[in-house]
Amino acid sequence: MAILQILHFPDPRLRTIAKPVSVFGDDIQRIVADMFETMYAAPGVGLAATQVNIPKRILVTDTSRDGSDPRCFINPQIIEARGTEQMEEGCLSVPDVFETVERAESVKVQAFDQYGMPFEVELDGLLAVCVQHEIDHLDGKLFVDRLSPLKRSRIRRKFEKAQKQAL
């Protein structure tokens, strides 16, 4: 297993639209294991493959406080969404930024596990928000895209300034 490099906003590779996984084998097992290791090391509660420059529709989550609920979703699709809620979100690709975002309160998701077995699950609370957030990544979207243009512009300027200072 390996800790992968997490891309940071405004890196254009974060806008990559992930391709569906069609072959489940050792390569997918390794990617999933590396993604979990990277997410836990960061630390975070979710990670999409596009955040580590892997253009595949894979996401991992663990919203438990003790690492006891690891979940893998491959080719996830939200097939039903109910209600709305606002929750403060952060992102490993937009470090140290936390903003309130509106999302569905609960979702029903179809996906495959890392072995290629299909499943369907209903999610609510933090896990529902996390999966929606990570699916956005797979679609080339970031949580900052759900903010007002003014907030998004301020965050972009902050990160661009930090990048220039790092050079």
Coordinates of N, CA and C in Angstrom, one line a residue:
M1 N 0.8 -1.2 0.0 CA 0.0 0.0 0.0 C 0.9 1.2 0.0
A2 N 0.3 2.3 -0.5 CA 1.0 3.6 -0.6 C 0.1 4.8 -0.3
I3 N 0.7 5.8 0.2 CA 0.0 7.1 0.4 C 0.2 7.8 -0.9
L4 N -1.0 8.2 -1.5 CA -1.0 8.9 -2.8 C -1.0 10.4 -2.6
Q5 N -0.5 11.2 -3.5 CA -0.5 12.6 -3.5 C -1.9 13.1 -3.8
I6 N -2.4 14.0 -2.9 CA -3.8 14.6 -3.1 C -3.6 15.9 -3.8
L7 N -4.4 16.0 -4.9 CA -4.3 17.2 -5.7 C -5.0 18.4 -4.9
H8 N -4.6 19.6 -5.1 CA -5.2 20.7 -4.4 C -5.7 21.7 -5.3
F9 N -6.9 22.3 -4.9 CA -7.5 23.4 -5.7 C -6.5 24.5 -5.9
P10 N -6.4 25.2 -7.0 CA -7.3 25.0 -8.2 C -6.7 24.1 -9.3
D11 N -6.0 23.1 -8.9 CA -5.4 22.2 -9.9 C -6.4 21.7 -11.0
P12 N -6.2 22.0 -12.2 CA -7.2 21.6 -13.3 C -7.5 20.1 -13.4
R13 N -6.6 19.3 -12.9 CA -6.9 17.8 -12.9 C -8.1 17.5 -12.0
L14 N -8.4 18.3 -11.0 CA -9.6 18.1 -10.2 C -10.9 18.2 -11.0
R15 N -10.8 18.7 -12.2 CA -12.0 18.9 -13.0 C -12.2 17.7 -14.0
T16 N -11.3 16.7 -13.8 CA -11.4 15.5 -14.7 C -12.7 14.7 -14.4
I17 N -13.4 14.3 -15.4 CA -14.6 13.5 -15.2 C -14.2 12.0 -15.3
A18 N -14.4 11.3 -14.2 CA -13.9 10.0 -14.1 C -14.6 9.0 -15.0
K19 N -13.9 8.0 -15.5 CA -14.4 6.9 -16.4 C -14.9 5.8 -15.5
P20 N -16.0 5.1 -15.9 CA -16.4 3.9 -15.2 C -15.4 2.8 -15.2
V21 N -15.4 2.0 -14.1 CA -14.6 0.8 -14.0 C -15.3 -0.3 -14.7
S22 N -14.6 -1.0 -15.6 CA -15.3 -2.2 -16.2 C -14.6 -3.5 -15.9
V23 N -13.4 -3.4 -15.4 CA -12.7 -4.6 -15.1 C -12.3 -4.6 -13.6
F24 N -12.7 -5.6 -12.8 CA -12.4 -5.6 -11.4 C -11.3 -6.7 -11.2
G25 N -10.2 -6.2 -10.7 CA -9.1 -7.2 -10.5 C -8.1 -6.6 -9.5
D26 N -6.8 -7.1 -9.6 CA -5.8 -6.7 -8.6 C -5.5 -5.2 -8.7
D27 N -5.6 -4.6 -9.9 CA -5.3 -3.2 -10.0 C -6.3 -2.4 -9.2
I28 N -7.6 -2.7 -9.3 CA -8.6 -2.0 -8.5 C -8.4 -2.2 -7.0
Q29 N -8.1 -3.5 -6.7 CA -7.8 -3.8 -5.2 C -6.7 -2.9 -4.7
R30 N -5.6 -2.7 -5.5 CA -4.5 -1.9 -5.0 C -4.9 -0.4 -4.9
I31 N -5.6 0.1 -5.9 CA -6.1 1.5 -5.9 C -6.9 1.7 -4.7
V32 N -7.9 0.8 -4.4 CA -8.8 1.0 -3.3 C -8.0 1.0 -2.0
A33 N -7.1 0.1 -1.8 CA -6.2 0.0 -0.6 C -5.4 1.3 -0.4
D34 N -4.8 1.7 -1.5 CA -4.0 3.0 -1.5 C -4.9 4.2 -1.1
M35 N -6.1 4.2 -1.7 CA -7.0 5.3 -1.4 C -7.4 5.3 0.1
F36 N -7.7 4.1 0.7 CA -8.0 4.1 2.1 C -6.8 4.6 2.9
E37 N -5.6 4.1 2.6 CA -4.4 4.5 3.3 C -4.2 6.0 3.3
T38 N -4.4 6.6 2.1 CA -4.3 8.0 1.9 C -5.3 8.8 2.7
M39 N -6.6 8.3 2.6 CA -7.7 9.0 3.3 C -7.4 9.0 4.8
Y40 N -7.0 7.9 5.4 CA -6.8 7.8 6.8 C -5.6 8.6 7.2
A41 N -4.6 8.7 6.4 CA -3.4 9.4 6.7 C -3.6 10.9 6.7
A42 N -4.5 11.4 5.9 CA -4.7 12.8 5.6 C -5.0 13.7 6.8
P43 N -5.9 13.4 7.8 CA -6.9 12.5 7.8 C -8.2 13.0 7.2
G44 N -9.1 12.2 6.6 CA -10.3 12.6 6.1 C -11.4 11.5 6.2
V45 N -12.6 11.8 5.8 CA -13.7 10.8 5.9 C -14.1 10.3 4.5
G46 N -13.5 10.9 3.4 CA -13.9 10.5 2.1 C -12.8 10.9 1.1
L47 N -12.7 10.1 0.0 CA -11.7 10.4 -1.0 C -12.2 9.8 -2.3
A48 N -12.1 10.6 -3.3 CA -12.5 10.2 -4.7 C -11.2 10.0 -5.5
A49 N -11.2 9.0 -6.4 CA -10.0 8.7 -7.1 C -9.5 9.9 -7.9
T50 N -10.3 10.7 -8.4 CA -9.9 11.9 -9.2 C -9.0 12.8 -8.3
Q51 N -9.2 12.8 -7.0 CA -8.4 13.7 -6.1 C -7.0 13.2 -6.0
V52 N -6.7 12.0 -6.4 CA -5.3 11.4 -6.4 C -4.9 11.1 -7.8
N53 N -5.5 11.9 -8.7 CA -5.2 11.8 -10.2 C -5.4 10.4 -10.8
I54 N -6.4 9.7 -10.3 CA -6.8 8.4 -10.9 C -8.2 8.7 -11.5
P55 N -8.3 8.7 -12.9 CA -9.6 9.1 -13.5 C -10.6 7.9 -13.6
K56 N -10.8 7.2 -12.5 CA -11.7 6.1 -12.4 C -12.8 6.5 -11.4
R57 N -14.0 5.9 -11.6 CA -15.2 6.2 -10.7 C -15.1 5.3 -9.5
I58 N -14.2 5.7 -8.6 CA -14.0 5.0 -7.3 C -14.0 6.0 -6.2
L59 N -14.7 5.7 -5.1 CA -14.6 6.6 -4.0 C -14.6 5.7 -2.7
V60 N -13.9 6.2 -1.7 CA -13.9 5.5 -0.4 C -14.3 6.4 0.7
T61 N -15.0 5.9 1.7 CA -15.4 6.7 2.9 C -15.2 5.9 4.1
D62 N -15.1 6.6 5.2 CA -15.2 6.1 6.6 C -15.6 7.2 7.5
T63 N -16.8 7.3 7.8 CA -17.3 8.5 8.7 C -17.3 8.1 10.2
S64 N -16.8 6.9 10.5 CA -16.7 6.6 11.9 C -15.5 7.3 12.5
R65 N -15.5 7.5 13.8 CA -14.4 8.2 14.5 C -13.2 7.2 14.7
D66 N -13.4 5.9 14.6 CA -12.3 5.0 14.9 C -11.9 4.1 13.7
G67 N -12.3 4.5 12.5 CA -11.8 3.7 11.3 C -12.5 2.4 11.2
S68 N -13.7 2.2 11.8 CA -14.4 0.9 11.8 C -15.5 0.8 10.7
D69 N -15.6 1.8 9.8 CA -16.7 1.7 8.8 C -16.2 2.0 7.4
P70 N -15.1 1.3 7.0 CA -14.6 1.6 5.6 C -15.6 1.2 4.6
R71 N -15.9 2.0 3.6 CA -16.8 1.7 2.5 C -16.2 2.1 1.2
C72 N -16.4 1.2 0.2 CA -15.9 1.5 -1.2 C -17.1 1.5 -2.1
F73 N -17.2 2.5 -2.9 CA -18.2 2.6 -3.9 C -17.6 2.8 -5.3
I74 N -17.8 1.9 -6.2 CA -17.3 1.9 -7.6 C -18.5 2.1 -8.5
N75 N -18.3 3.0 -9.4 CA -19.3 3.4 -10.4 C -20.6 3.8 -9.7
P76 N -20.5 4.6 -8.6 CA -21.7 5.0 -7.8 C -22.7 5.8 -8.6
Q77 N -24.0 5.6 -8.4 CA -25.1 6.4 -8.9 C -26.1 6.7 -7.9
I78 N -26.5 7.9 -7.7 CA -27.6 8.2 -6.8 C -28.9 8.0 -7.6
I79 N -29.7 7.1 -7.1 CA -30.9 6.8 -7.8 C -32.1 7.4 -7.2
E80 N -31.9 7.9 -6.0 CA -33.0 8.6 -5.3 C -32.4 9.5 -4.2
A81 N -33.0 10.7 -4.2 CA -32.6 11.7 -3.2 C -33.8 12.3 -2.5
R82 N -33.8 12.5 -1.2 CA -34.9 13.0 -0.5 C -34.4 14.1 0.5
G83 N -35.3 15.1 0.6 CA -35.1 16.2 1.6 C -33.8 17.0 1.2
T84 N -33.6 18.0 2.0 CA -32.4 18.8 1.9 C -31.9 19.1 3.3
E85 N -30.6 19.3 3.4 CA -30.0 19.7 4.7 C -28.8 20.5 4.4
Q86 N -28.4 21.4 5.3 CA -27.2 22.1 5.2 C -26.2 21.6 6.2
M87 N -25.0 21.4 5.8 CA -23.9 20.9 6.6 C -22.6 21.6 6.3
E88 N -21.8 21.8 7.3 CA -20.5 22.3 7.0 C -19.6 21.2 6.4
E89 N -19.0 21.6 5.2 CA -18.1 20.6 4.6 C -16.7 21.2 4.4
G90 N -15.8 20.2 4.4 CA -14.4 20.5 4.1 C -14.0 19.6 3.0
C91 N -12.7 19.7 2.6 CA -12.3 18.8 1.5 C -10.8 18.7 1.5
L92 N -10.3 17.5 1.4 CA -8.8 17.2 1.4 C -8.2 18.0 0.2
S93 N -8.9 18.3 -0.8 CA -8.3 19.0 -2.0 C -8.4 20.5 -1.8
V94 N -9.1 21.0 -0.8 CA -9.3 22.4 -0.5 C -9.0 22.5 1.0
P95 N -7.7 22.3 1.4 CA -7.4 22.2 2.9 C -7.7 23.5 3.6
D96 N -8.2 23.3 4.9 CA -8.4 24.4 5.8 C -9.6 25.3 5.4
V97 N -10.4 24.9 4.5 CA -11.6 25.7 4.1 C -12.8 24.9 4.5
F98 N -13.7 25.5 5.3 CA -15.0 24.8 5.7 C -16.1 25.8 5.4
E99 N -17.1 25.3 4.7 CA -18.3 26.2 4.3 C -19.5 25.3 4.4
T100 N -20.6 26.0 4.6 CA -21.9 25.3 4.6 C -22.4 25.1 3.2
V101 N -22.8 23.8 3.0 CA -23.3 23.4 1.6 C -24.7 22.7 1.8
E102 N -25.5 23.0 0.9 CA -26.8 22.3 0.9 C -26.8 21.1 0.0
R103 N -27.3 19.9 0.5 CA -27.3 18.7 -0.2 C -28.6 17.9 0.2
A104 N -28.8 16.8 -0.5 CA -29.9 15.9 -0.1 C -29.7 15.4 1.3
E105 N -30.8 15.2 2.0 CA -30.7 14.7 3.4 C -30.4 13.2 3.4
S106 N -31.0 12.5 2.5 CA -30.8 11.1 2.3 C -30.7 10.7 0.9
V107 N -30.0 9.7 0.5 CA -29.8 9.2 -0.8 C -29.8 7.7 -0.9
K108 N -30.3 7.2 -2.0 CA -30.2 5.7 -2.3 C -29.2 5.6 -3.4
V109 N -28.2 4.8 -3.2 CA -27.0 4.7 -4.1 C -26.9 3.3 -4.6
Q110 N -26.7 3.1 -5.9 CA -26.3 1.9 -6.5 C -24.8 2.0 -6.8
A111 N -24.1 0.9 -6.6 CA -22.6 0.9 -6.9 C -22.2 -0.6 -6.9
F112 N -20.9 -0.7 -7.1 CA -20.2 -2.0 -7.0 C -19.2 -1.9 -5.9
D113 N -18.9 -3.0 -5.2 CA -17.8 -3.0 -4.3 C -16.5 -3.3 -5.0
Q114 N -15.4 -3.3 -4.3 CA -14.1 -3.5 -4.9 C -13.9 -4.8 -5.6
Y115 N -14.8 -5.8 -5.4 CA -14.7 -7.1 -6.0 C -15.6 -7.2 -7.2
G116 N -16.4 -6.1 -7.5 CA -17.3 -6.2 -8.6 C -18.7 -6.6 -8.3
M117 N -19.0 -6.7 -7.0 CA -20.3 -7.2 -6.6 C -21.2 -5.9 -6.5
P118 N -22.4 -6.0 -7.2 CA -23.3 -4.8 -7.1 C -24.0 -4.7 -5.8
F119 N -24.3 -3.5 -5.3 CA -25.1 -3.3 -4.1 C -25.9 -2.0 -4.2
E120 N -26.9 -1.9 -3.4 CA -27.7 -0.7 -3.3 C -27.8 -0.4 -1.8
V121 N -27.7 0.8 -1.4 CA -27.8 1.2 0.0 C -28.4 2.6 0.2
E122 N -29.2 2.7 1.2 CA -29.8 4.0 1.6 C -28.9 4.6 2.7
L123 N -28.5 5.9 2.4 CA -27.6 6.6 3.3 C -28.3 7.9 3.8
D124 N -27.9 8.3 5.1 CA -28.4 9.6 5.5 C -27.3 10.2 6.4
G125 N -27.5 11.4 6.9 CA -26.5 12.1 7.7 C -25.2 12.3 7.0
L126 N -24.1 12.3 7.8 CA -22.8 12.6 7.3 C -22.4 11.7 6.2
L127 N -22.7 10.4 6.3 CA -22.4 9.5 5.2 C -23.0 9.8 3.9
A128 N -24.3 10.2 3.9 CA -25.0 10.7 2.7 C -24.3 11.9 2.1
V129 N -24.0 12.9 3.0 CA -23.3 14.1 2.5 C -21.9 13.7 1.9
C130 N -21.2 12.9 2.6 CA -19.8 12.5 2.1 C -19.9 11.8 0.8
V131 N -20.8 10.9 0.6 CA -20.9 10.2 -0.7 C -21.3 11.2 -1.8
Q132 N -22.2 12.1 -1.5 CA -22.6 13.1 -2.5 C -21.4 14.0 -2.9
H133 N -20.7 14.4 -1.9 CA -19.5 15.2 -2.1 C -18.5 14.5 -3.0
E134 N -18.2 13.2 -2.7 CA -17.2 12.4 -3.5 C -17.7 12.1 -4.9
I135 N -19.0 11.9 -5.1 CA -19.6 11.7 -6.4 C -19.4 13.0 -7.2
D136 N -19.6 14.2 -6.6 CA -19.3 15.4 -7.3 C -17.8 15.4 -7.8
H137 N -16.9 15.0 -7.0 CA -15.5 14.9 -7.5 C -15.4 14.1 -8.7
L138 N -16.1 12.9 -8.7 CA -16.0 12.0 -9.9 C -16.6 12.6 -11.1
D139 N -17.5 13.6 -10.9 CA -18.1 14.4 -12.0 C -17.3 15.7 -12.3
G140 N -16.1 15.8 -11.7 CA -15.3 17.0 -12.0 C -15.7 18.3 -11.3
K141 N -16.5 18.1 -10.2 CA -17.0 19.2 -9.4 C -16.4 19.2 -8.0
L142 N -16.3 20.4 -7.5 CA -15.8 20.6 -6.1 C -16.9 21.3 -5.3
F143 N -16.8 21.1 -4.0 CA -17.8 21.7 -3.1 C -17.8 23.2 -3.2
V144 N -16.7 23.8 -3.6 CA -16.6 25.3 -3.7 C -17.5 25.7 -4.9
D145 N -17.8 24.8 -5.9 CA -18.7 25.1 -7.0 C -20.1 25.4 -6.5
R146 N -20.4 24.9 -5.3 CA -21.8 25.0 -4.7 C -21.9 26.3 -3.8
L147 N -20.8 27.1 -3.8 CA -20.8 28.3 -3.0 C -21.1 29.5 -3.9
S148 N -21.3 30.6 -3.2 CA -21.6 31.8 -4.0 C -20.4 32.2 -4.8
P149 N -20.5 32.9 -6.0 CA -19.4 33.3 -6.8 C -18.3 34.1 -6.0
L150 N -18.8 34.9 -5.0 CA -17.9 35.7 -4.2 C -17.0 34.8 -3.3
K151 N -17.7 33.9 -2.6 CA -16.9 33.0 -1.7 C -15.9 32.1 -2.6
R152 N -16.4 31.6 -3.7 CA -15.6 30.8 -4.6 C -14.3 31.6 -5.0
S153 N -14.6 32.8 -5.4 CA -13.5 33.7 -5.9 C -12.5 34.0 -4.8
R154 N -12.9 34.2 -3.6 CA -12.0 34.5 -2.4 C -11.2 33.2 -2.2
I155 N -11.8 32.1 -2.2 CA -11.0 30.8 -2.0 C -10.0 30.6 -3.1
R156 N -10.4 30.8 -4.3 CA -9.4 30.6 -5.4 C -8.2 31.6 -5.3
R157 N -8.5 32.8 -4.9 CA -7.4 33.8 -4.8 C -6.5 33.4 -3.6
K158 N -7.0 32.9 -2.6 CA -6.2 32.4 -1.4 C -5.3 31.3 -1.8
F159 N -5.8 30.4 -2.6 CA -5.0 29.2 -3.0 C -4.0 29.6 -4.1
E160 N -4.4 30.5 -5.0 CA -3.4 31.0 -6.0 C -2.3 31.7 -5.4
K161 N -2.6 32.6 -4.4 CA -1.6 33.3 -3.7 C -0.6 32.4 -3.0
A162 N -1.1 31.4 -2.3 CA -0.3 30.4 -1.6 C 0.6 29.7 -2.6
Q163 N 0.1 29.3 -3.8 CA 0.9 28.6 -4.7 C 2.1 29.5 -5.2
K164 N 1.8 30.8 -5.4 CA 2.9 31.7 -5.9 C 3.9 31.9 -4.8
Q165 N 3.5 31.9 -3.6 CA 4.5 32.1 -2.5 C 5.3 30.9 -2.3
A166 N 4.8 29.7 -2.7 CA 5.5 28.4 -2.5 C 6.6 28.3 -3.6
L167 N 6.5 29.0 -4.6 CA 7.5 28.9 -5.7 C 8.8 29.6 -5.4

